[in-house]
Coordinates of C-alpha atoms and ligand atoms in Angstrom, one line a residue:
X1 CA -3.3 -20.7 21.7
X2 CA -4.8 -17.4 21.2
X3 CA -7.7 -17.3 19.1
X4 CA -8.3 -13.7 17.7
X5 CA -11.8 -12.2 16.5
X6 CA -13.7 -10.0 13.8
X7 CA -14.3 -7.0 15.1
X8 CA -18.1 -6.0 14.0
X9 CA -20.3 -3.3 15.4
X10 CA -18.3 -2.0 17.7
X11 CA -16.8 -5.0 19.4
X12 CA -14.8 -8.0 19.5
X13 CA -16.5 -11.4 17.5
X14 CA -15.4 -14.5 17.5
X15 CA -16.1 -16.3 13.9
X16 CA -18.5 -19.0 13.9
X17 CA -17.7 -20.5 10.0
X18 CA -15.7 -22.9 12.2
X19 CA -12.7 -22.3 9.4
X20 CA -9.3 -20.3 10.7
X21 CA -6.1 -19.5 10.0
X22 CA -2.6 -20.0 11.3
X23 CA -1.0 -16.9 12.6
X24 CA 3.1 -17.1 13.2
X25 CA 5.6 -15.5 14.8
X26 CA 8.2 -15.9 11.5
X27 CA 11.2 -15.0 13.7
X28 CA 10.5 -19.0 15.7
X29 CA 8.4 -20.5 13.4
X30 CA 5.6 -21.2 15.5
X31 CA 1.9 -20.7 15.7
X32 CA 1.1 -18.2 17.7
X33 CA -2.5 -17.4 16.9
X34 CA -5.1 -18.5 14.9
X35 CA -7.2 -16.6 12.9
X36 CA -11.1 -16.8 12.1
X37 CA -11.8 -17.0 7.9
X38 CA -15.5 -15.8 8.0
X39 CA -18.0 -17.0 5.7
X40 CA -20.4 -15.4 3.5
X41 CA -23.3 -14.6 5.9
X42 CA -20.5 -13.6 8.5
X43 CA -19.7 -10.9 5.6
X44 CA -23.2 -10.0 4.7
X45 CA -24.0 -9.4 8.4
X46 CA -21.6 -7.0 8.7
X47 CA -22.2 -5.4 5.5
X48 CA -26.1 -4.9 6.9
X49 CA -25.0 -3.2 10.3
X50 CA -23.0 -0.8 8.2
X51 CA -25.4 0.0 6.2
X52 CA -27.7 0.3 9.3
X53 CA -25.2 2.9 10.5
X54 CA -23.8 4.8 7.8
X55 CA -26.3 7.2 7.0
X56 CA -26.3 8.8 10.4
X57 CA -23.0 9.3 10.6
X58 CA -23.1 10.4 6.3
X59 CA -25.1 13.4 7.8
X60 CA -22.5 14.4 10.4
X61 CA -20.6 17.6 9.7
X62 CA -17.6 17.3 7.8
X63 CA -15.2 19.3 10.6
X64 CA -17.2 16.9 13.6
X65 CA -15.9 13.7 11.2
X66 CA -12.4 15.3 11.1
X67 CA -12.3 15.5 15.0
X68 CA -12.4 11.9 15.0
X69 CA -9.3 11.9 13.1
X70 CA -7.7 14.4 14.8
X71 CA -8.2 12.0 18.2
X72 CA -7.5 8.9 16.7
X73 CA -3.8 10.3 15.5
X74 CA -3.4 11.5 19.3
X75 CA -4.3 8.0 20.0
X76 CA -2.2 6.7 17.6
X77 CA 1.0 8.1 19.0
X78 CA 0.0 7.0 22.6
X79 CA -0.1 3.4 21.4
X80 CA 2.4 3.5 18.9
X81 CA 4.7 0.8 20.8
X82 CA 2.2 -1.3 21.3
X83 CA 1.1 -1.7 17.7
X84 CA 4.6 -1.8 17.1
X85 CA 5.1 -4.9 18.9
X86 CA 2.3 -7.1 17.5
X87 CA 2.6 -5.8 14.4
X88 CA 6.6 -7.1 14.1
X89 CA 5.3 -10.3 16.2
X90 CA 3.4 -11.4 13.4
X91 CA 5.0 -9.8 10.2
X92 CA 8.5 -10.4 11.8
X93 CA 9.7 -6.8 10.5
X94 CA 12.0 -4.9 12.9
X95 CA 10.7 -3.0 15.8
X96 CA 11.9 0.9 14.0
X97 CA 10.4 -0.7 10.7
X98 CA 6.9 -1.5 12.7
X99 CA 7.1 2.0 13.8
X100 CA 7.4 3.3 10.0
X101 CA 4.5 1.3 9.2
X102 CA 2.2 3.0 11.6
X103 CA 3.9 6.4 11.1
X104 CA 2.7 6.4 7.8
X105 CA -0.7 5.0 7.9
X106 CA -1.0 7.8 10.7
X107 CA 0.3 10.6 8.2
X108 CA -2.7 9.7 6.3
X109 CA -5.4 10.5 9.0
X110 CA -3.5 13.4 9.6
X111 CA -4.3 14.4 6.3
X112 CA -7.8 13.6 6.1
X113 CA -8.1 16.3 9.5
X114 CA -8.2 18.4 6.5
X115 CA -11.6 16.9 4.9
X116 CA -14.1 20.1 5.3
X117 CA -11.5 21.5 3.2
X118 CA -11.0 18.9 0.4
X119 CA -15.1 17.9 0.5
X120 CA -16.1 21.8 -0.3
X121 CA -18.5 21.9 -3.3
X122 CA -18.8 24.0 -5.9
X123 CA -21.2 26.8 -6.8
X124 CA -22.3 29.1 -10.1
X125 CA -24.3 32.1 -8.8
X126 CA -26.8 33.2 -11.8
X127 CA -26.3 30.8 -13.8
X128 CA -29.4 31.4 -16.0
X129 CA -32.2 33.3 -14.9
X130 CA -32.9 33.2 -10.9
X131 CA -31.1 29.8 -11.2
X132 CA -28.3 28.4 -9.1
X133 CA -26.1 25.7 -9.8
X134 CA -24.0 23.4 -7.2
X135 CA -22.2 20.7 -7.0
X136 CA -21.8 18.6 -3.4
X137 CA -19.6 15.6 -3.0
X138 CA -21.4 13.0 -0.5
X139 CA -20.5 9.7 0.5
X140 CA -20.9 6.3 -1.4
X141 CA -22.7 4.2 1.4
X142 CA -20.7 1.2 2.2
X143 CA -17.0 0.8 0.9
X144 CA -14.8 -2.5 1.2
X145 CA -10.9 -2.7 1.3
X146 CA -8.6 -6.0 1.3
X147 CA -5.4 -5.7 2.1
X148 CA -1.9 -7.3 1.9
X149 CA 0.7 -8.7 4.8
X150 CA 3.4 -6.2 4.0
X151 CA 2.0 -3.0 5.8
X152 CA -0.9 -4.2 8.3
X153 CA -1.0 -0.8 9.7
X154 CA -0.3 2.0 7.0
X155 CA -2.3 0.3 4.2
X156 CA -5.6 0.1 5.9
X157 CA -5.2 3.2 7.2
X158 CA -4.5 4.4 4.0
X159 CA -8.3 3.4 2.9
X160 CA -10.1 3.6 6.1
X161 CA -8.9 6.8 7.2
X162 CA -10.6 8.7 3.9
X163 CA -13.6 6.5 3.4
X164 CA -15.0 7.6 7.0
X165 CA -14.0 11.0 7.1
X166 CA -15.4 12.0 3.6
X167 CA -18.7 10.3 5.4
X168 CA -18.6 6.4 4.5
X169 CA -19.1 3.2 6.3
X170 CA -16.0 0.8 5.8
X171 CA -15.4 -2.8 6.1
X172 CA -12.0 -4.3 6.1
X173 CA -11.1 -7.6 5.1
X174 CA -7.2 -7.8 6.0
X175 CA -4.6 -10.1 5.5
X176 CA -5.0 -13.3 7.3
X177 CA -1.1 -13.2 8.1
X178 CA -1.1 -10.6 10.4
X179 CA -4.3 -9.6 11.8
X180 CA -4.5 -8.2 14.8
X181 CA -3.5 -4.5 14.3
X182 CA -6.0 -3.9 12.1
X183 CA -8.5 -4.9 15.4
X184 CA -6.6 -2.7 17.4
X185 CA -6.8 0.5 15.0
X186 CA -10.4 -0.3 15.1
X187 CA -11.0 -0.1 18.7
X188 CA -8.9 3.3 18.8
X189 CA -11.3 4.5 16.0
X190 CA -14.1 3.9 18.5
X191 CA -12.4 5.2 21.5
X192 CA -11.4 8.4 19.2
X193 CA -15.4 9.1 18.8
X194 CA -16.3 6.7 16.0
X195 CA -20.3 5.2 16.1
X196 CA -20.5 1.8 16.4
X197 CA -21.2 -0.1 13.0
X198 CA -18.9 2.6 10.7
X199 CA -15.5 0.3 10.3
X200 CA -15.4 -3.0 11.0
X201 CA -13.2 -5.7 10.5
X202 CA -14.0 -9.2 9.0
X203 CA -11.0 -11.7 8.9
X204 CA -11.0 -14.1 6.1
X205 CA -9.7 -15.3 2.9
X206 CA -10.7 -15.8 -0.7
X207 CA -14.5 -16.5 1.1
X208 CA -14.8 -13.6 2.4
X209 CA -13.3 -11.4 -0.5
X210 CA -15.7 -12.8 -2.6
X211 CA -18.6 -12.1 -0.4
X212 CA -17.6 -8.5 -0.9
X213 CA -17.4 -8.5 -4.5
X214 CA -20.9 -9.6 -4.5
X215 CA -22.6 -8.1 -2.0
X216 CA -24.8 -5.7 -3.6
X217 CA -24.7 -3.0 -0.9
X218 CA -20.7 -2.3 -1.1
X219 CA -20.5 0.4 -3.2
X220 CA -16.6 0.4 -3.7
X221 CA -13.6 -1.7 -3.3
X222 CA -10.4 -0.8 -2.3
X223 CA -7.3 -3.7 -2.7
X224 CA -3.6 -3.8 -2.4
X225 CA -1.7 -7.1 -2.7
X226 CA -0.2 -9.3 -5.7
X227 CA -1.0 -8.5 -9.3
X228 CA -2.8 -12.3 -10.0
X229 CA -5.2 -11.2 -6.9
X230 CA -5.4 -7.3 -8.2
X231 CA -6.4 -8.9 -11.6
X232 CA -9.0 -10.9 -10.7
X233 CA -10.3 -8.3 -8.2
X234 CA -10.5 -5.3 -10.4
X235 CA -12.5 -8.0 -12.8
X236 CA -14.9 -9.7 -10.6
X237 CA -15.6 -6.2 -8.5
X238 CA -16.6 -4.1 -11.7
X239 CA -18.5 -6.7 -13.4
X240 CA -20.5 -6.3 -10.4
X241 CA -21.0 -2.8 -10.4
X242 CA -18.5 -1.6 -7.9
X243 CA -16.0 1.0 -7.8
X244 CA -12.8 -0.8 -7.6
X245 CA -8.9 0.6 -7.5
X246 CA -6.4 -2.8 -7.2
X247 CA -3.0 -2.0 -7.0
X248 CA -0.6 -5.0 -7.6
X249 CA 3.3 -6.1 -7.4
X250 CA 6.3 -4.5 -8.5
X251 CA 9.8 -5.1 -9.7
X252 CA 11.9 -1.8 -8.8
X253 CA 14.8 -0.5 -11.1
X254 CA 17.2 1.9 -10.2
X255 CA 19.6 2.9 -12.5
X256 CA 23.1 3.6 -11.7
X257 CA 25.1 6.2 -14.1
X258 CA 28.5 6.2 -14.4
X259 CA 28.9 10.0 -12.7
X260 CA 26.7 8.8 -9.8
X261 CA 27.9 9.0 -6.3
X262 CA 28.8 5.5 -5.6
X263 CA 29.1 5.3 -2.0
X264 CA 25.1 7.2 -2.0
X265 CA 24.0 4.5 -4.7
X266 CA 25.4 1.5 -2.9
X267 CA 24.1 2.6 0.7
X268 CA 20.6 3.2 -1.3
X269 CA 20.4 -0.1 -2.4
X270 CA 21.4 -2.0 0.4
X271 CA 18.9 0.2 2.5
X272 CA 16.2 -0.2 -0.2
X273 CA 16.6 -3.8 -1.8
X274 CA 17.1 -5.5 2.0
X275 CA 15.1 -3.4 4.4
X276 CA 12.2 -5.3 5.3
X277 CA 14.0 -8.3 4.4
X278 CA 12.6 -6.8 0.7
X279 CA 9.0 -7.6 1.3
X280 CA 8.3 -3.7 -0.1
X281 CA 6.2 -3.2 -3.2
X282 CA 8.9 0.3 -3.4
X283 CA 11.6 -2.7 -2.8
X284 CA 14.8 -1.7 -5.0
X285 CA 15.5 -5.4 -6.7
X286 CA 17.4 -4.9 -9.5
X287 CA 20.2 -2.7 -10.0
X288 CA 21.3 -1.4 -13.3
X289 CA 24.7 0.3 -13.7
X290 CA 25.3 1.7 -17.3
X291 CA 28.7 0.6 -18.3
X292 CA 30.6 -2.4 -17.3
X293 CA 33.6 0.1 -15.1
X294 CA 30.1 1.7 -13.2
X295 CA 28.9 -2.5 -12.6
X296 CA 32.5 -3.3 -11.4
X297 CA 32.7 0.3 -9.2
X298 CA 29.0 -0.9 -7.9
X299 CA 29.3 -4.5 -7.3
X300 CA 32.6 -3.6 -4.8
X301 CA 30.9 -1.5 -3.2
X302 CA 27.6 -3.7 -2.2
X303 CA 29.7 -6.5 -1.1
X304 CA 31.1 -5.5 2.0
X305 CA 27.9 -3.5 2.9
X306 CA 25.7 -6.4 2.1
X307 CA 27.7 -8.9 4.2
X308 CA 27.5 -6.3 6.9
X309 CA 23.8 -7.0 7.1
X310 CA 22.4 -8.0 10.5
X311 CA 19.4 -10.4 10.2
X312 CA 17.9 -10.9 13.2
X313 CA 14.2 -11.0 15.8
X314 CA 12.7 -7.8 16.3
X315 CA 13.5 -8.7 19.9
X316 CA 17.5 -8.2 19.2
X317 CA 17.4 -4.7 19.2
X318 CA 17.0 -1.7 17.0
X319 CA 20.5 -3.0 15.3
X320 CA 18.7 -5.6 13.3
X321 CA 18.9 -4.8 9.5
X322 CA 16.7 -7.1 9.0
X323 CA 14.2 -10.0 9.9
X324 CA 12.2 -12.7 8.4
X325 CA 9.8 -13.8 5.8
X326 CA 6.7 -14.0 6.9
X327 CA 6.2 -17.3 5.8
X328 CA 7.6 -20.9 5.2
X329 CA 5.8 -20.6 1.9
X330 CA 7.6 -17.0 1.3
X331 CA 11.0 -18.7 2.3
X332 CA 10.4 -21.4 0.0
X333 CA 9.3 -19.8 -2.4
X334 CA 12.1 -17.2 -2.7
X335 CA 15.0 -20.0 -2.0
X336 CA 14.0 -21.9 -5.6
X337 CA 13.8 -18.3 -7.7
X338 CA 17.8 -18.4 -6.1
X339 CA 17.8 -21.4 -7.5
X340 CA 16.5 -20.7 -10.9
X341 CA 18.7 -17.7 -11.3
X342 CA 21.6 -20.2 -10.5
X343 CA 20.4 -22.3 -13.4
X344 CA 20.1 -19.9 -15.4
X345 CA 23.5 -18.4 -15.3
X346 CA 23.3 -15.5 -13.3
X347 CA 26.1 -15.0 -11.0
X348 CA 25.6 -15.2 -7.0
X349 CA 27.9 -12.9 -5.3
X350 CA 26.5 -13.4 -1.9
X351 CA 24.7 -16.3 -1.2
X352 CA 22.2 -16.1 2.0
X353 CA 20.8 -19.9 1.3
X354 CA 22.6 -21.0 4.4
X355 CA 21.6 -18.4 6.8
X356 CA 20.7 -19.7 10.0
X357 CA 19.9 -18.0 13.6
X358 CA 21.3 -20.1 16.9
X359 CA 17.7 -20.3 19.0
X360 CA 15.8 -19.5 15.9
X361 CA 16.3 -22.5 13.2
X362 CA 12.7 -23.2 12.8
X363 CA 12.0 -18.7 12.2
X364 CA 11.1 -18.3 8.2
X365 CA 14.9 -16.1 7.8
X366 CA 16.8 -15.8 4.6
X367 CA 20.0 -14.2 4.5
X368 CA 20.5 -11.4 1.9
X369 CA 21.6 -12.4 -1.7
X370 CA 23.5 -10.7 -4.6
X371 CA 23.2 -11.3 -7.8
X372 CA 25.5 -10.1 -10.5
X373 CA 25.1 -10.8 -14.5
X374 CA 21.5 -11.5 -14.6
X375 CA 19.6 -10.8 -17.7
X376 CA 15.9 -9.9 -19.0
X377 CA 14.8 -13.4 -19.7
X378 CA 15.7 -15.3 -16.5
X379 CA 13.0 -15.9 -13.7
X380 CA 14.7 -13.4 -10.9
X381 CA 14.2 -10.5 -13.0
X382 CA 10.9 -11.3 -14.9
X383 CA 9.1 -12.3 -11.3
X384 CA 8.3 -10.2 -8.5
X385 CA 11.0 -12.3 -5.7
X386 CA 9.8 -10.4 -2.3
X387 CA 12.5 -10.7 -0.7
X388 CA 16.3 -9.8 0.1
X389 CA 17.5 -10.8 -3.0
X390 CA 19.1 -8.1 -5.4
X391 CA 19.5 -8.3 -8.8
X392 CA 22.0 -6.7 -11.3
X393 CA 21.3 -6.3 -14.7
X394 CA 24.7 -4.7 -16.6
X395 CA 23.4 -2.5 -19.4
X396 CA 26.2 -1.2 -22.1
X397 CA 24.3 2.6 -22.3
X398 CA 21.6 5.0 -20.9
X399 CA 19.4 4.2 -23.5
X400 CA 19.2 0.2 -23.0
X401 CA 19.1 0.9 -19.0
X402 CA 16.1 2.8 -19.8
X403 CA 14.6 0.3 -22.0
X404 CA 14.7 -2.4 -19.8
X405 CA 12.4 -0.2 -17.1
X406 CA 10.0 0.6 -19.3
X407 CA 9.4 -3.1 -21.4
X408 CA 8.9 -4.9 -17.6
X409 CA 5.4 -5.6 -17.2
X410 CA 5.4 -3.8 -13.6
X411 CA 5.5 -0.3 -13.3
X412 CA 5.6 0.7 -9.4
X413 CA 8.9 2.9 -8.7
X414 CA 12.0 3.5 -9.8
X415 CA 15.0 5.8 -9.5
X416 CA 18.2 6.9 -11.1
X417 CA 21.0 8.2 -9.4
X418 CA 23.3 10.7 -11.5
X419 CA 24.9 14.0 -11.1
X420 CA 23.9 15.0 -14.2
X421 CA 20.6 17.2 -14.2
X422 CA 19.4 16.4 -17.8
X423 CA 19.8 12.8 -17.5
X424 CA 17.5 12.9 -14.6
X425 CA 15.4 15.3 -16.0
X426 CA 14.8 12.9 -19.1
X427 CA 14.6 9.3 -17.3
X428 CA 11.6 11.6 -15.1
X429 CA 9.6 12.3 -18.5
X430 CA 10.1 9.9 -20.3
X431 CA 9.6 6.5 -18.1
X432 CA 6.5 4.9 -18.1
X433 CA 6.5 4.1 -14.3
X434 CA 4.4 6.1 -11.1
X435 CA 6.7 6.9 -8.8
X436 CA 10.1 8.0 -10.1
X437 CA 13.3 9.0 -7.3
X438 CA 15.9 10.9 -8.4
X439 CA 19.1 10.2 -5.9
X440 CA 15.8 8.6 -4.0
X441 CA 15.9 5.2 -3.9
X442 CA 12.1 4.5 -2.5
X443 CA 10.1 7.0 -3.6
X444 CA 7.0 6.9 -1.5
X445 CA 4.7 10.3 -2.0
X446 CA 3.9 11.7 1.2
X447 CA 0.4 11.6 2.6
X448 CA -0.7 14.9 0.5
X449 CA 0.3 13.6 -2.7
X450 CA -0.7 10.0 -4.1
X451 CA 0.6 6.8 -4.5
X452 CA 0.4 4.6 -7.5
X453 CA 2.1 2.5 -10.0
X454 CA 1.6 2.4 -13.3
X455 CA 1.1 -0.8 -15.7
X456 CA 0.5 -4.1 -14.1
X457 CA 1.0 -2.5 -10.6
X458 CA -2.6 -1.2 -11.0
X459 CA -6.3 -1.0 -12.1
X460 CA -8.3 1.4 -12.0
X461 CA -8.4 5.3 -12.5
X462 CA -7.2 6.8 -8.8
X463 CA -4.2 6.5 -6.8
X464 CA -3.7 6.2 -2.7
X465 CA -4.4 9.1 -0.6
X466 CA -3.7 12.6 -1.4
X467 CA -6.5 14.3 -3.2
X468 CA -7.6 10.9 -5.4
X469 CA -9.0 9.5 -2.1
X470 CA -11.7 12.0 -1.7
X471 CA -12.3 11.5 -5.2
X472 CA -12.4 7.5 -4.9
X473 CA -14.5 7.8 -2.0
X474 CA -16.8 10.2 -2.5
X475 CA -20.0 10.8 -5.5
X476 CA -20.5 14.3 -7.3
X477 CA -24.0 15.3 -7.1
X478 CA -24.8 18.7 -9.1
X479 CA -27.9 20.4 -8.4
X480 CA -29.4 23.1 -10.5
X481 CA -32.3 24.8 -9.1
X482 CA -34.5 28.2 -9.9
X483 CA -35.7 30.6 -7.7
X484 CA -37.3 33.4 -10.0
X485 CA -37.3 36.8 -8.4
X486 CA -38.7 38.6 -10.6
X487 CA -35.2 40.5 -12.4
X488 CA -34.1 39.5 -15.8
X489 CA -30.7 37.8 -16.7
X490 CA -28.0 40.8 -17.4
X491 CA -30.2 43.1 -15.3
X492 CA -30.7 46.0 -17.7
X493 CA -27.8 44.8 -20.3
X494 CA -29.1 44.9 -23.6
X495 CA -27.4 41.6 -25.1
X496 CA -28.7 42.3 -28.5
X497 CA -26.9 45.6 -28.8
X498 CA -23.9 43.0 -28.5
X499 CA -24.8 40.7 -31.4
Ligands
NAD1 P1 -1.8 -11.3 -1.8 O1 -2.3 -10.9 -3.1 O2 -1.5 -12.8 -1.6 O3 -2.9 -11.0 -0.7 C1 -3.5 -9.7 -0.6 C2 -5.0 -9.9 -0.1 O4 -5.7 -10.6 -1.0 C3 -5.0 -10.6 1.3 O5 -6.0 -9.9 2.1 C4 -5.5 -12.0 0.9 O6 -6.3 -12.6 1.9 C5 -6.3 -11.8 -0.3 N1 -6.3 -12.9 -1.2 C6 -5.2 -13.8 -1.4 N2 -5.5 -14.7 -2.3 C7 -6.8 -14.4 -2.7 C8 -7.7 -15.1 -3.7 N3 -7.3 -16.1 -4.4 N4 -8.9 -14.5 -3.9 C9 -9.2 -13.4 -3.2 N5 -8.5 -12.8 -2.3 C10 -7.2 -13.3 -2.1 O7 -0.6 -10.4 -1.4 P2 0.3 -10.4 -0.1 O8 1.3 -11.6 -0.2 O9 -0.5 -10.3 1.1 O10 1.2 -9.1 -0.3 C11 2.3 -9.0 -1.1 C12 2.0 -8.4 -2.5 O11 1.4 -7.1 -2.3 C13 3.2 -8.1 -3.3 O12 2.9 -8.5 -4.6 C14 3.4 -6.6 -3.2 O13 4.1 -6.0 -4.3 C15 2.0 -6.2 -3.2 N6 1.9 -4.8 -2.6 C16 1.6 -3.8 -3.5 C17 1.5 -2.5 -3.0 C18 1.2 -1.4 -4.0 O14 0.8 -0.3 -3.5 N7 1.3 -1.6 -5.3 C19 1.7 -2.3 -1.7 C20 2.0 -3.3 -0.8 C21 2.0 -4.6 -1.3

């Protein structure tokens, strides 16, 4: 059995709590790794040799920081298959999908190449009598980000790769599900140029997020993952004084007008409500057509292309549509909200319960489910399911399809698709949701813009990436200072004559 490591000042640790974690491969169901949980002086060590080693590289040059990013995206796309396939070992996504992930993350460093631009001050010349006044924006010391199982590549990369260019030491805590990309994005950190000490990673669970909650020296926190945990984080990490940005869980709409191009819609859902096997916070999981002729038009549509649906191992090839949960818990837990929506009265139109792989019965797989007729107070659409389970909620106009997005408690994404401009251009102002697609069906802001939801599916004042990260990870510091030369302000102007 393997047994993976922390990765701390520069190299490989093994944990020595004497606690781990099970790591499996979801697509057989069987423990392939296990996984150190560190404790709390674990935590704090690593904490100390950051804080050891961030001033240093604080005090490098902005463009010298922004080198390191530039190798470590070169290194990035050497490596990119490699990270593709222990990254889909352990989250069980497909092998294109494991790609995606660390495409994106990747887009993010790419951006932050650009950090001498984005951390320029600002300056008043004269701005009283031989004075001066500027503004610099320097580093916070010693940031902290936890992340989900969902993207173990983009979504550290999408705190790391800011914090250290704009000057900070980082230390990530990511999931315990799939942990060992986030080693191996360390190492190419280093090998891109990055000192010893600046990010680390420190495997663990609850243990270790609370050691960074508390730890006096981690100036900010950075989380992604369910809203309970986002909750509890945002609460516990500014009552101790920290910077803190949580985003949480998501429950997608995407409304369906009755002039929308069907065949676009349907192939939009299918691709956005299954891919991943739905384990997206952008997931599409409930459909709302306006009208019941658009629902019927909809629901024939899905059918055949959701029975289409290949679920397979990453190892099957780049045909798979699909793979598993990445977790018995997951499976289990997503089989009984089926089964609560069958309780409840909505209607299954495709039932994936019986899904089952020859070679692969013991893999964590669940086969794609429809549901038609389900309504506002039943389980499948008031909880966030995470997997490939699509709902459809029938709405009798606009106005109610509307409604319903903006009275659920989440607020992540959510799209229309129409033909008709001021529809669009109304759901767009009016919704009360981050991320809106038009004819989009996961709209993910590229690495220049920034990502976040609004209402439950966050806490805190700044978004992902984009310019909000240098903001999140860097301090304003505004200096005023007087040099007096001996000339008076306005030269010779006579400001009385003005009065
Ligand atoms: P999770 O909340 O279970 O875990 C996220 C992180 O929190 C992990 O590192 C985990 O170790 C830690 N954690 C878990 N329980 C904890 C506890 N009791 N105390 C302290 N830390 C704890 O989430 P997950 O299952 O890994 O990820 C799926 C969730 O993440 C979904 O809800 C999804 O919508 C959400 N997500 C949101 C976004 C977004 O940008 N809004 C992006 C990706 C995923």
């Amino acid at each position: 059995m393997t047994e993976l490591t922390h990765f701390i000042n520069g190299q490989r640790v093994s944990g020595s709590s004497g606690r781990f974690g099970d790591v499996f491969n979801p697509a057989t169901g069987e423990v392939q790794a296990r996984v150190p949980l560190a404790s709390k002086e674990e935590f704090d060590k690593a904490v100390k040799i950051a804080a050891e080693a961030q001033p240093a590289w604080g005090a490098v040059n902005p463009q010298r920081r922004a080198r390191v990013m530039m190798k470590f995206v070169d290194l990035l796309h050497r490596d990119m298959d490699k990270l593709a396939e222990v990254l889909s070992s352990e989250h069980g996504k497909t092998f294109p999908d494991a790609k995606g992930d660390v495409q994106r993350g990747l887009e993010v460093a790419e951006y932050c190449i650009g950090a001498p631009q984005m951390l320029k001050g600002e300056f008043t010349d004269s701005a009283g009598p031989g004075i001066d006044m500027y503004s610099m924006k320097q580093p916070l010391g010693v940031c902290g980000g936890i992340t989900p199982f969902n993207f173990p590549a983009m979504i550290p990369m999408w705190m790391f790769t800011p914090a250290i260019v704009c000057g900070n030491a980082f230390i990530l805590k990511p999931s315990e599900r799939d942990p060992s990309v986030p080693i191996l994005l360390a190492e190419l950190m280093e090998e891109a140029g990055l000192p010893k000490g600046i990010l680390q990673v420190v495997n663990g669970d609850k243990v270790s997020v609370d050691a960074m909650l508390t730890n006096p020296t981690i100036q900010s926190v950075g989380f992604v993952g369910s809203t309970p945990i986002a909750e509890y984080i945002y609460g516990t990490g500014c009552a101790n004084g920290k910077r803190v940005q949580c985003f949480g869980g998501a429950k997608n709409h995407m409304i369906v007008m009755p002039d929308a191009d069907m065949d676009l819609a349907a192939d939009a859902l299918v691709g956005s409500g299954y891919g991943a096997a739905g384990e997206r916070c952008m997931a599409i999981s409930v459909a709302v057509p306006v009208g019941e002729d658009t629902a019927d038009r909809l629901i024939e549509k899905l059918v055949p292309r959701v029975e289409k649906l290949k679920v397979g191992p990453y190892t099957a090839g780049d045909d798979i549509d699909f793979g598993p949960v990445v977790t018995s818990a997951a499976k289990q837990n997503i089989l009984s909200l089926v089964q609560s929506g069958i309780d409840q009265g909505a209607e299954l139109v495709i039932d994936g319960r019986d899904f089952s792989l020859q070679g692969y019965e013991d893999g964590f797989f669940v086969g794609a489910h429809l549901f038609d007729r389900v309504t506002p107070e039943m389980d499948i659409y008031k909880k966030e399911i995470f997997g490939p389970v699509l709902s459809t909620v029938r709405a009798g106009s606009y106005e109610e399809a509307i409604g319903l997005a903006m009275n659920h408690e989440y607020g992540n994404g959510t799209a229309i698709f129409t033909r008709d401009g001021d529809t669009a251009r109304d759901f767009a102002n009016r919704i009360n949701i981050g991320m809106v697609g038009v004819n989009v069906p996961i709209p993910v802001p590229l690495a220049y813009h920034t990502f976040g939801g609004w209402k439950k599916s966050v806490f805190g004042d700044l978004n992902q990436h984009g310019p909000d990260a240098f903001k999140f990870y860097t301090r304003t510091k505004t200096v005023t200072s007087r040099w007096p030369s001996g000339i008076k302000e306005g030269g010779e102007f006579n400001f009385k004559a003005m009065d």
